[in-house]
PDB file of C-alpha atoms in Angstrom:
ATOM      1  CA  MET A  70     -37.781   3.698 -13.922  1.00 82.00           C
ATOM      2  CA  ALA A  71     -34.871   1.182 -14.090  1.00 93.00           C
ATOM      3  CA  TYR A  72     -32.508   0.881 -11.149  1.00 97.00           C
ATOM      4  CA  LEU A  73     -29.645   2.340 -13.213  1.00 98.00           C
ATOM      5  CA  GLU A  74     -30.472   4.847 -15.979  1.00 98.00           C
ATOM      6  CA  VAL A  75     -27.629   6.214 -18.187  1.00 98.00           C
ATOM      7  CA  SER A  76     -29.017   8.710 -20.692  1.00 98.00           C
ATOM      8  CA  ASN A  77     -27.435  10.538 -23.614  1.00 98.00           C
ATOM      9  CA  ILE A  78     -23.780  10.333 -22.297  1.00 98.00           C
ATOM     10  CA  LYS A  79     -21.292  12.148 -24.437  1.00 98.00           C
ATOM     11  CA  LYS A  80     -17.600  12.381 -23.731  1.00 98.00           C
ATOM     12  CA  SER A  81     -14.714  13.941 -25.799  1.00 97.00           C
ATOM     13  CA  PHE A  82     -10.991  14.268 -25.193  1.00 96.00           C
ATOM     14  CA  GLY A  83     -10.048  17.342 -27.111  1.00 96.00           C
ATOM     15  CA  ARG A  84     -11.436  16.882 -30.586  1.00 94.00           C
ATOM     16  CA  ASN A  85     -11.757  13.073 -30.150  1.00 96.00           C
ATOM     17  CA  GLU A  86     -15.364  12.273 -29.578  1.00 97.00           C
ATOM     18  CA  VAL A  87     -15.130   8.976 -27.578  1.00 98.00           C
ATOM     19  CA  LEU A  88     -18.755   8.492 -26.524  1.00 98.00           C
ATOM     20  CA  LYS A  89     -21.512   9.609 -28.844  1.00 97.00           C
ATOM     21  CA  ASP A  90     -24.919   9.879 -27.106  1.00 97.00           C
ATOM     22  CA  ILE A  91     -24.910   6.594 -25.121  1.00 98.00           C
ATOM     23  CA  SER A  92     -28.057   5.413 -23.303  1.00 98.00           C
ATOM     24  CA  LEU A  93     -28.645   2.209 -21.340  1.00 97.00           C
ATOM     25  CA  SER A  94     -30.603   0.946 -18.354  1.00 97.00           C
ATOM     26  CA  LEU A  95     -30.230  -1.886 -15.878  1.00 97.00           C
ATOM     27  CA  GLU A  96     -32.678  -3.406 -13.347  1.00 96.00           C
ATOM     28  CA  GLN A  97     -31.511  -4.283  -9.882  1.00 96.00           C
ATOM     29  CA  GLY A  98     -29.757  -7.591  -9.868  1.00 95.00           C
ATOM     30  CA  GLU A  99     -29.146  -7.642 -13.640  1.00 97.00           C
ATOM     31  CA  VAL A 100     -25.759  -8.132 -15.161  1.00 97.00           C
ATOM     32  CA  LEU A 101     -24.679  -6.125 -18.188  1.00 98.00           C
ATOM     33  CA  ALA A 102     -21.646  -7.130 -20.310  1.00 97.00           C
ATOM     34  CA  ILE A 103     -20.091  -4.502 -22.542  1.00 98.00           C
ATOM     35  CA  ILE A 104     -18.062  -5.951 -25.438  1.00 97.00           C
ATOM     36  CA  GLY A 105     -16.202  -4.448 -28.360  1.00 96.00           C
ATOM     37  CA  SER A 106     -12.824  -3.831 -29.823  1.00 94.00           C
ATOM     38  CA  SER A 107     -10.025  -1.854 -28.228  1.00 91.00           C
ATOM     39  CA  GLY A 108     -10.763   1.885 -28.629  1.00 93.00           C
ATOM     40  CA  SER A 109     -14.549   1.422 -29.043  1.00 96.00           C
ATOM     41  CA  GLY A 110     -15.271   3.538 -25.858  1.00 97.00           C
ATOM     42  CA  LYS A 111     -16.102   0.658 -23.388  1.00 97.00           C
ATOM     43  CA  THR A 112     -13.761   1.680 -20.587  1.00 95.00           C
ATOM     44  CA  THR A 113     -14.487   5.367 -21.033  1.00 97.00           C
ATOM     45  CA  LEU A 114     -18.179   4.602 -20.639  1.00 97.00           C
ATOM     46  CA  LEU A 115     -17.518   2.634 -17.494  1.00 97.00           C
ATOM     47  CA  ARG A 116     -15.391   5.317 -16.056  1.00 96.00           C
ATOM     48  CA  CYS A 117     -18.019   7.976 -16.750  1.00 97.00           C
ATOM     49  CA  ILE A 118     -20.727   5.810 -15.072  1.00 97.00           C
ATOM     50  CA  ASN A 119     -18.649   5.395 -11.879  1.00 95.00           C
ATOM     51  CA  PHE A 120     -17.378   9.038 -11.898  1.00 95.00           C
ATOM     52  CA  LEU A 121     -13.734   8.421 -12.605  1.00 94.00           C
ATOM     53  CA  GLU A 122     -14.291  10.506 -15.688  1.00 95.00           C
ATOM     54  CA  GLN A 123     -16.870  13.270 -16.001  1.00 95.00           C
ATOM     55  CA  ALA A 124     -19.140  13.068 -18.949  1.00 97.00           C
ATOM     56  CA  ASP A 125     -19.646  16.250 -21.045  1.00 96.00           C
ATOM     57  CA  PHE A 126     -23.392  15.702 -21.418  1.00 97.00           C
ATOM     58  CA  GLY A 127     -26.117  13.417 -20.249  1.00 97.00           C
ATOM     59  CA  THR A 128     -27.577  12.070 -16.931  1.00 97.00           C
ATOM     60  CA  ILE A 129     -26.918   9.173 -14.547  1.00 98.00           C
ATOM     61  CA  THR A 130     -29.587   7.993 -12.104  1.00 97.00           C
ATOM     62  CA  VAL A 131     -29.337   5.144  -9.566  1.00 97.00           C
ATOM     63  CA  ASN A 132     -32.380   3.981  -7.719  1.00 95.00           C
ATOM     64  CA  GLY A 133     -34.295   7.105  -8.489  1.00 95.00           C
ATOM     65  CA  ASN A 134     -31.550   9.434  -7.420  1.00 95.00           C
ATOM     66  CA  LEU A 135     -30.174  11.813 -10.081  1.00 96.00           C
ATOM     67  CA  LEU A 136     -26.367  11.628  -9.458  1.00 96.00           C
ATOM     68  CA  PHE A 137     -25.140  13.466 -12.623  1.00 96.00           C
ATOM     69  CA  ASP A 138     -26.586  15.994 -14.902  1.00 96.00           C
ATOM     70  CA  GLY A 139     -24.273  17.451 -17.480  1.00 94.00           C
ATOM     71  CA  SER A 140     -26.252  20.676 -17.599  1.00 93.00           C
ATOM     72  CA  ASP A 141     -26.141  21.165 -13.784  1.00 93.00           C
ATOM     73  CA  ASP A 142     -22.783  22.534 -12.546  1.00 92.00           C
ATOM     74  CA  SER A 143     -23.712  21.685  -8.937  1.00 90.00           C
ATOM     75  CA  LYS A 144     -23.495  18.007  -9.852  1.00 87.00           C
ATOM     76  CA  LYS A 145     -19.912  18.435 -11.015  1.00 88.00           C
ATOM     77  CA  LYS A 146     -18.445  19.634  -7.733  1.00 90.00           C
ATOM     78  CA  GLU A 147     -15.704  17.460  -6.377  1.00 90.00           C
ATOM     79  CA  SER A 148     -17.670  16.917  -3.084  1.00 88.00           C
ATOM     80  CA  GLU A 149     -20.529  15.628  -5.172  1.00 90.00           C
ATOM     81  CA  VAL A 150     -18.378  13.445  -7.290  1.00 91.00           C
ATOM     82  CA  ARG A 151     -16.669  11.791  -4.205  1.00 88.00           C
ATOM     83  CA  LYS A 152     -20.110  11.072  -2.758  1.00 88.00           C
ATOM     84  CA  ASN A 153     -21.486   9.665  -5.903  1.00 92.00           C
ATOM     85  CA  ARG A 154     -18.599   7.221  -6.360  1.00 92.00           C
ATOM     86  CA  LEU A 155     -19.685   5.520  -3.272  1.00 90.00           C
ATOM     87  CA  HIS A 156     -22.705   4.142  -5.261  1.00 95.00           C
ATOM     88  CA  PHE A 157     -20.296   2.177  -7.497  1.00 96.00           C
ATOM     89  CA  GLY A 158     -17.575  -0.423  -6.757  1.00 94.00           C
ATOM     90  CA  LEU A 159     -14.860  -0.808  -9.343  1.00 94.00           C
ATOM     91  CA  VAL A 160     -12.615  -3.732 -10.068  1.00 95.00           C
ATOM     92  CA  PHE A 161      -9.637  -2.600 -12.260  1.00 90.00           C
ATOM     93  CA  GLN A 162      -7.682  -4.635 -14.798  1.00 87.00           C
ATOM     94  CA  SER A 163      -4.478  -4.592 -12.691  1.00 85.00           C
ATOM     95  CA  PHE A 164      -5.682  -5.201  -9.135  1.00 84.00           C
ATOM     96  CA  ASN A 165      -4.415  -1.871  -7.707  1.00 89.00           C
ATOM     97  CA  LEU A 166      -3.926  -3.260  -4.146  1.00 95.00           C
ATOM     98  CA  PHE A 167      -1.882  -1.459  -1.682  1.00 96.00           C
ATOM     99  CA  PRO A 168       1.351  -3.378  -1.355  1.00 96.00           C
ATOM    100  CA  GLN A 169       2.144  -2.067   2.131  1.00 97.00           C
ATOM    101  CA  TYR A 170      -1.147  -3.373   3.616  1.00 97.00           C
ATOM    102  CA  THR A 171      -2.310  -6.883   4.372  1.00 98.00           C
ATOM    103  CA  VAL A 172      -5.208  -8.399   2.481  1.00 98.00           C
ATOM    104  CA  LEU A 173      -7.563  -7.562   5.454  1.00 98.00           C
ATOM    105  CA  GLU A 174      -6.235  -3.988   5.616  1.00 98.00           C
ATOM    106  CA  ASN A 175      -6.772  -3.452   1.894  1.00 97.00           C
ATOM    107  CA  ILE A 176     -10.427  -4.360   2.289  1.00 98.00           C
ATOM    108  CA  THR A 177     -10.984  -2.323   5.471  1.00 97.00           C
ATOM    109  CA  LEU A 178      -9.159   0.827   4.506  1.00 96.00           C
ATOM    110  CA  ALA A 179     -11.958   2.638   2.515  1.00 93.00           C
ATOM    111  CA  PRO A 180     -14.914   1.661   4.870  1.00 95.00           C
ATOM    112  CA  SER A 181     -12.751   2.799   7.834  1.00 96.00           C
ATOM    113  CA  LEU A 182     -12.192   6.192   6.250  1.00 93.00           C
ATOM    114  CA  ALA A 183     -15.945   6.457   5.416  1.00 90.00           C
ATOM    115  CA  ALA A 184     -16.872   5.481   8.957  1.00 94.00           C
ATOM    116  CA  LYS A 185     -14.548   8.186  10.417  1.00 92.00           C
ATOM    117  CA  GLU A 186     -16.271  10.722   8.211  1.00 89.00           C
ATOM    118  CA  GLN A 187     -19.751   9.604   9.146  1.00 90.00           C
ATOM    119  CA  LEU A 188     -19.029   9.521  12.826  1.00 93.00           C
ATOM    120  CA  LYS A 189     -17.654  13.068  12.586  1.00 90.00           C
ATOM    121  CA  GLN A 190     -20.580  14.387  10.626  1.00 90.00           C
ATOM    122  CA  ASN A 191     -23.527  12.360  12.006  1.00 91.00           C
ATOM    123  CA  GLY A 192     -22.301  10.856  15.286  1.00 93.00           C
ATOM    124  CA  SER A 193     -23.126   7.319  14.096  1.00 92.00           C
ATOM    125  CA  TYR A 194     -22.108   4.718  11.530  1.00 91.00           C
ATOM    126  CA  GLU A 195     -24.315   1.682  10.745  1.00 91.00           C
ATOM    127  CA  GLY A 196     -26.078   2.007  14.074  1.00 92.00           C
ATOM    128  CA  VAL A 197     -23.002   2.388  16.307  1.00 93.00           C
ATOM    129  CA  SER A 198     -21.535   5.503  17.822  1.00 93.00           C
ATOM    130  CA  THR A 199     -17.928   4.857  18.587  1.00 94.00           C
ATOM    131  CA  ARG A 200     -14.887   4.332  16.279  1.00 94.00           C
ATOM    132  CA  LYS A 201     -14.076   1.041  18.037  1.00 95.00           C
ATOM    133  CA  GLU A 202     -17.508  -0.392  17.373  1.00 95.00           C
ATOM    134  CA  ALA A 203     -17.414   0.824  13.786  1.00 96.00           C
ATOM    135  CA  LEU A 204     -14.030  -0.795  13.155  1.00 96.00           C
ATOM    136  CA  ALA A 205     -15.261  -4.081  14.611  1.00 96.00           C
ATOM    137  CA  LEU A 206     -18.233  -4.079  12.223  1.00 96.00           C
ATOM    138  CA  ILE A 207     -15.987  -3.227   9.299  1.00 97.00           C
ATOM    139  CA  GLU A 208     -13.564  -6.016  10.108  1.00 97.00           C
ATOM    140  CA  ASN A 209     -16.317  -8.626  10.495  1.00 97.00           C
ATOM    141  CA  ASN A 210     -17.713  -7.578   7.213  1.00 97.00           C
ATOM    142  CA  ALA A 211     -14.348  -7.850   5.549  1.00 98.00           C
ATOM    143  CA  LEU A 212     -13.882 -11.313   6.930  1.00 98.00           C
ATOM    144  CA  GLU A 213     -17.273 -12.353   5.516  1.00 96.00           C
ATOM    145  CA  LEU A 214     -16.190 -10.925   2.164  1.00 96.00           C
ATOM    146  CA  LEU A 215     -12.939 -12.849   2.209  1.00 97.00           C
ATOM    147  CA  LYS A 216     -14.897 -16.030   2.897  1.00 96.00           C
ATOM    148  CA  LYS A 217     -17.143 -15.160   0.012  1.00 94.00           C
ATOM    149  CA  VAL A 218     -14.150 -14.993  -2.394  1.00 95.00           C
ATOM    150  CA  GLY A 219     -12.432 -18.024  -0.852  1.00 95.00           C
ATOM    151  CA  LEU A 220      -9.505 -16.290   0.716  1.00 97.00           C
ATOM    152  CA  SER A 221     -10.139 -16.478   4.517  1.00 97.00           C
ATOM    153  CA  GLU A 222      -6.783 -18.012   5.076  1.00 97.00           C
ATOM    154  CA  LYS A 223      -5.004 -15.193   3.371  1.00 98.00           C
ATOM    155  CA  LYS A 224      -6.215 -12.293   5.497  1.00 98.00           C
ATOM    156  CA  ASN A 225      -2.796 -11.559   6.959  1.00 98.00           C
ATOM    157  CA  GLU A 226      -0.834 -12.008   3.738  1.00 98.00           C
ATOM    158  CA  TYR A 227       0.600  -9.118   1.630  1.00 98.00           C
ATOM    159  CA  PRO A 228      -0.394  -8.829  -2.011  1.00 97.00           C
ATOM    160  CA  CYS A 229       3.153  -9.758  -3.212  1.00 96.00           C
ATOM    161  CA  ASN A 230       2.569 -13.229  -1.709  1.00 97.00           C
ATOM    162  CA  LEU A 231      -0.583 -13.847  -3.634  1.00 96.00           C
ATOM    163  CA  SER A 232      -1.208 -15.113  -7.253  1.00 94.00           C
ATOM    164  CA  GLY A 233      -2.697 -12.767  -9.716  1.00 94.00           C
ATOM    165  CA  GLY A 234      -6.031 -14.571  -9.412  1.00 94.00           C
ATOM    166  CA  GLN A 235      -5.981 -14.255  -5.586  1.00 96.00           C
ATOM    167  CA  GLN A 236      -5.086 -10.569  -5.842  1.00 96.00           C
ATOM    168  CA  GLN A 237      -8.023  -9.943  -8.181  1.00 95.00           C
ATOM    169  CA  ARG A 238     -10.323 -11.727  -5.824  1.00 95.00           C
ATOM    170  CA  VAL A 239      -9.120  -9.411  -3.024  1.00 97.00           C
ATOM    171  CA  ALA A 240      -9.913  -6.500  -5.318  1.00 96.00           C
ATOM    172  CA  ILE A 241     -13.424  -7.817  -5.678  1.00 96.00           C
ATOM    173  CA  ALA A 242     -13.834  -8.089  -1.962  1.00 96.00           C
ATOM    174  CA  ARG A 243     -12.522  -4.586  -1.575  1.00 96.00           C
ATOM    175  CA  ALA A 244     -14.965  -3.219  -4.179  1.00 95.00           C
ATOM    176  CA  LEU A 245     -17.837  -4.930  -2.210  1.00 95.00           C
ATOM    177  CA  ALA A 246     -16.777  -3.561   1.148  1.00 95.00           C
ATOM    178  CA  LEU A 247     -18.635  -0.304   0.742  1.00 91.00           C
ATOM    179  CA  ASN A 248     -21.823  -2.162  -0.304  1.00 92.00           C
ATOM    180  CA  PRO A 249     -22.072  -0.363  -3.681  1.00 95.00           C
ATOM    181  CA  ASP A 250     -25.370  -0.198  -5.656  1.00 96.00           C
ATOM    182  CA  VAL A 251     -23.610  -1.210  -8.844  1.00 97.00           C
ATOM    183  CA  LEU A 252     -20.389  -3.238  -9.180  1.00 96.00           C
ATOM    184  CA  CYS A 253     -18.248  -2.470 -12.200  1.00 96.00           C
ATOM    185  CA  PHE A 254     -15.553  -4.538 -13.692  1.00 96.00           C
ATOM    186  CA  ASP A 255     -13.026  -3.290 -16.239  1.00 95.00           C
ATOM    187  CA  GLU A 256     -11.544  -6.299 -18.086  1.00 93.00           C
ATOM    188  CA  PRO A 257     -11.086  -8.091 -14.763  1.00 92.00           C
ATOM    189  CA  THR A 258      -9.132 -10.977 -16.256  1.00 91.00           C
ATOM    190  CA  SER A 259      -6.983  -9.186 -18.759  1.00 89.00           C
ATOM    191  CA  ALA A 260      -3.853  -9.233 -16.478  1.00 84.00           C
ATOM    192  CA  LEU A 261      -4.198 -12.851 -15.648  1.00 89.00           C
ATOM    193  CA  ASP A 262      -2.668 -15.969 -17.083  1.00 88.00           C
ATOM    194  CA  PRO A 263      -5.347 -18.173 -18.663  1.00 85.00           C
ATOM    195  CA  GLU A 264      -5.114 -20.756 -15.811  1.00 82.00           C
ATOM    196  CA  LEU A 265      -6.095 -18.090 -13.242  1.00 87.00           C
ATOM    197  CA  THR A 266      -8.917 -16.536 -15.254  1.00 90.00           C
ATOM    198  CA  GLY A 267     -11.379 -19.142 -14.261  1.00 89.00           C
ATOM    199  CA  GLU A 268     -11.125 -18.579 -10.469  1.00 90.00           C
ATOM    200  CA  VAL A 269     -11.978 -14.862 -10.925  1.00 92.00           C
ATOM    201  CA  LEU A 270     -14.837 -15.541 -13.355  1.00 92.00           C
ATOM    202  CA  ASN A 271     -16.275 -18.045 -10.924  1.00 91.00           C
ATOM    203  CA  VAL A 272     -16.366 -15.478  -8.163  1.00 92.00           C
ATOM    204  CA  ILE A 273     -18.254 -13.127 -10.432  1.00 92.00           C
ATOM    205  CA  LYS A 274     -20.673 -15.803 -11.350  1.00 91.00           C
ATOM    206  CA  GLU A 275     -21.371 -16.389  -7.605  1.00 91.00           C
ATOM    207  CA  LEU A 276     -22.049 -12.660  -7.150  1.00 91.00           C
ATOM    208  CA  LYS A 277     -24.749 -12.866  -9.848  1.00 88.00           C
ATOM    209  CA  ASP A 278     -26.368 -15.583  -7.724  1.00 84.00           C
ATOM    210  CA  LEU A 279     -26.400 -13.066  -4.837  1.00 84.00           C
ATOM    211  CA  ASN A 280     -28.453 -10.643  -6.928  1.00 87.00           C
ATOM    212  CA  SER A 281     -25.612  -8.150  -7.426  1.00 90.00           C
ATOM    213  CA  THR A 282     -26.108  -5.493 -10.047  1.00 96.00           C
ATOM    214  CA  MET A 283     -23.038  -5.495 -12.246  1.00 97.00           C
ATOM    215  CA  ILE A 284     -21.532  -3.952 -15.336  1.00 98.00           C
ATOM    216  CA  ILE A 285     -18.634  -5.895 -16.898  1.00 97.00           C
ATOM    217  CA  VAL A 286     -16.369  -4.713 -19.716  1.00 97.00           C
ATOM    218  CA  THR A 287     -14.845  -7.956 -21.033  1.00 95.00           C
ATOM    219  CA  HIS A 288     -13.366  -9.750 -23.973  1.00 92.00           C
ATOM    220  CA  GLU A 289     -14.430 -13.102 -22.357  1.00 92.00           C
ATOM    221  CA  ILE A 290     -17.274 -13.724 -24.819  1.00 94.00           C
ATOM    222  CA  GLY A 291     -18.195 -17.143 -23.468  1.00 92.00           C
ATOM    223  CA  PHE A 292     -18.380 -15.772 -19.964  1.00 92.00           C
ATOM    224  CA  ALA A 293     -20.490 -12.830 -21.154  1.00 94.00           C
ATOM    225  CA  HIS A 294     -22.845 -15.233 -22.924  1.00 94.00           C
ATOM    226  CA  ASP A 295     -23.292 -17.364 -19.890  1.00 93.00           C
ATOM    227  CA  VAL A 296     -23.568 -14.746 -17.088  1.00 93.00           C
ATOM    228  CA  ALA A 297     -24.955 -11.501 -18.539  1.00 96.00           C
ATOM    229  CA  ASP A 298     -28.594 -10.658 -18.827  1.00 96.00           C
ATOM    230  CA  LYS A 299     -27.882  -7.980 -21.368  1.00 98.00           C
ATOM    231  CA  ILE A 300     -25.103  -7.436 -23.868  1.00 98.00           C
ATOM    232  CA  ILE A 301     -24.028  -4.224 -25.356  1.00 98.00           C
ATOM    233  CA  PHE A 302     -21.613  -4.229 -28.414  1.00 98.00           C
ATOM    234  CA  MET A 303     -19.844  -0.907 -28.818  1.00 98.00           C
ATOM    235  CA  ASP A 304     -18.043   0.279 -31.932  1.00 97.00           C
ATOM    236  CA  GLU A 305     -16.523   3.712 -32.525  1.00 96.00           C
ATOM    237  CA  GLY A 306     -18.213   5.349 -29.547  1.00 97.00           C
ATOM    238  CA  VAL A 307     -21.781   4.136 -30.202  1.00 98.00           C
ATOM    239  CA  ILE A 308     -23.873   1.285 -29.049  1.00 98.00           C
ATOM    240  CA  ALA A 309     -23.982  -0.734 -32.356  1.00 97.00           C
ATOM    241  CA  GLU A 310     -26.130  -3.552 -30.979  1.00 97.00           C
ATOM    242  CA  GLN A 311     -27.727  -4.506 -27.677  1.00 97.00           C
ATOM    243  CA  GLY A 312     -30.040  -7.205 -26.383  1.00 97.00           C
ATOM    244  CA  THR A 313     -29.812 -10.606 -24.663  1.00 98.00           C
ATOM    245  CA  PRO A 314     -26.763 -12.819 -25.033  1.00 97.00           C
ATOM    246  CA  GLN A 315     -28.863 -14.995 -27.438  1.00 97.00           C
ATOM    247  CA  GLU A 316     -29.713 -11.992 -29.569  1.00 97.00           C
ATOM    248  CA  VAL A 317     -26.330 -10.247 -29.650  1.00 97.00           C
ATOM    249  CA  ILE A 318     -23.909 -13.170 -29.477  1.00 96.00           C
ATOM    250  CA  ASP A 319     -25.825 -16.053 -30.998  1.00 96.00           C
ATOM    251  CA  ASN A 320     -27.869 -14.190 -33.580  1.00 96.00           C
ATOM    252  CA  PRO A 321     -26.282 -10.684 -34.231  1.00 96.00           C
ATOM    253  CA  ARG A 322     -28.061  -8.463 -36.712  1.00 96.00           C
ATOM    254  CA  GLU A 323     -25.342  -5.924 -37.488  1.00 96.00           C
ATOM    255  CA  GLN A 324     -22.469  -6.835 -39.775  1.00 96.00           C
ATOM    256  CA  ARG A 325     -19.853  -5.142 -37.534  1.00 95.00           C
ATOM    257  CA  THR A 326     -21.082  -7.300 -34.571  1.00 96.00           C
ATOM    258  CA  LYS A 327     -20.706 -10.388 -36.703  1.00 95.00           C
ATOM    259  CA  ASP A 328     -17.244  -9.340 -37.763  1.00 94.00           C
ATOM    260  CA  PHE A 329     -16.181  -8.734 -34.181  1.00 95.00           C
ATOM    261  CA  LEU A 330     -17.583 -12.105 -32.945  1.00 94.00           C
ATOM    262  CA  SER A 331     -15.982 -14.007 -35.820  1.00 91.00           C
ATOM    263  CA  ARG A 332     -12.685 -13.644 -34.039  1.00 83.00           C
ATOM    264  CA  PHE A 333     -13.955 -16.002 -31.347  1.00 72.00           C
ATOM    265  CA  ASN A 334     -14.192 -19.546 -32.742  1.00 51.00           C
ATOM    266  CA  GLN A 335     -16.870 -20.777 -30.275  1.00 48.00           C
ATOM    267  CA  PHE A 336     -19.186 -18.007 -31.363  1.00 43.00           C
ATOM    268  CA  GLY A 337     -17.966 -17.086 -34.819  1.00 42.00           C
ATOM    269  CA  ASP A 338     -20.079 -17.565 -37.911  1.00 39.00           C
TER     270      ASP A 338
END
C-alpha cells in the first residue's frame, strides 16, 4: 500500500459535482503536482485530502491508517476531523499569518496548543512532562524551522514588516511545525510578485531534498516539471491525465492536456 491512498473521492456543492471519482496514490517522500485550469477541482481536491472540506464519498488512508471513509459516519465527527488534520500541513495562497503575533509566535502557536492538550490527556508531550519543557522543545524546533527557510533573523518581527515572499516562507515553517505526514500547498506563489516567487519555490525544492511528502497545486509549470515525481492534470472534476513530468508535460497524450499546456511557451507545442 502506498503512503497516501486517496480512493474514489466525490464532492458536490448542491447540484454542482466538483470532484468525480478521484483516485491517486503517493509514496513517502514523493512530490505530486496538480495542474489544471481554474475551476477544474484542484483546490477542492486538496481541501478534501487535508480535511478542510468533507468528501461525499471515498476513502483517505495515510501510512496504513484509514482516516476517512465516506460510508462511515464515525469518521465524519468533528473530533475525528480535527485529529486527522494533524496528518497534513497546509500552506495557503495568501499566507494567513496572525498579524498580532511575531514570526516565532506564529510558528509555535499550534504546537503549543497541541502540547497543552496532550499533557492534559496523556501527561506527556514528546517525552517531557511539564508545560515549560514542552514549550522549550517547541521553540527550539521553531528556531530550526526558521533557519531552514532562511529567516532566523526575523523571529521577532511581525508579519506586516515582512515581504510577501518572507511571509510565505514563515507559513511554510508554520505548516512544518506539527511534523505533518503530508505537506500540502495551494498555489503557494499566486499572491506573490514574480521577483518573490523564486525564493518560495527554492524553499519547496529544499524540502524535497529532505524527503518531505508533498502535494502542490500550482500554475508554475516549469517548477512542477523540475520538482514533482508525479503530475496530475485535472479538467472538469476528473483526472484527465497523470504520470511523470516527462509523460504529462513533455509528451501529453490527451488533447485537453495539450491545449492547457500550450498556454505556457516553454512547454507548449
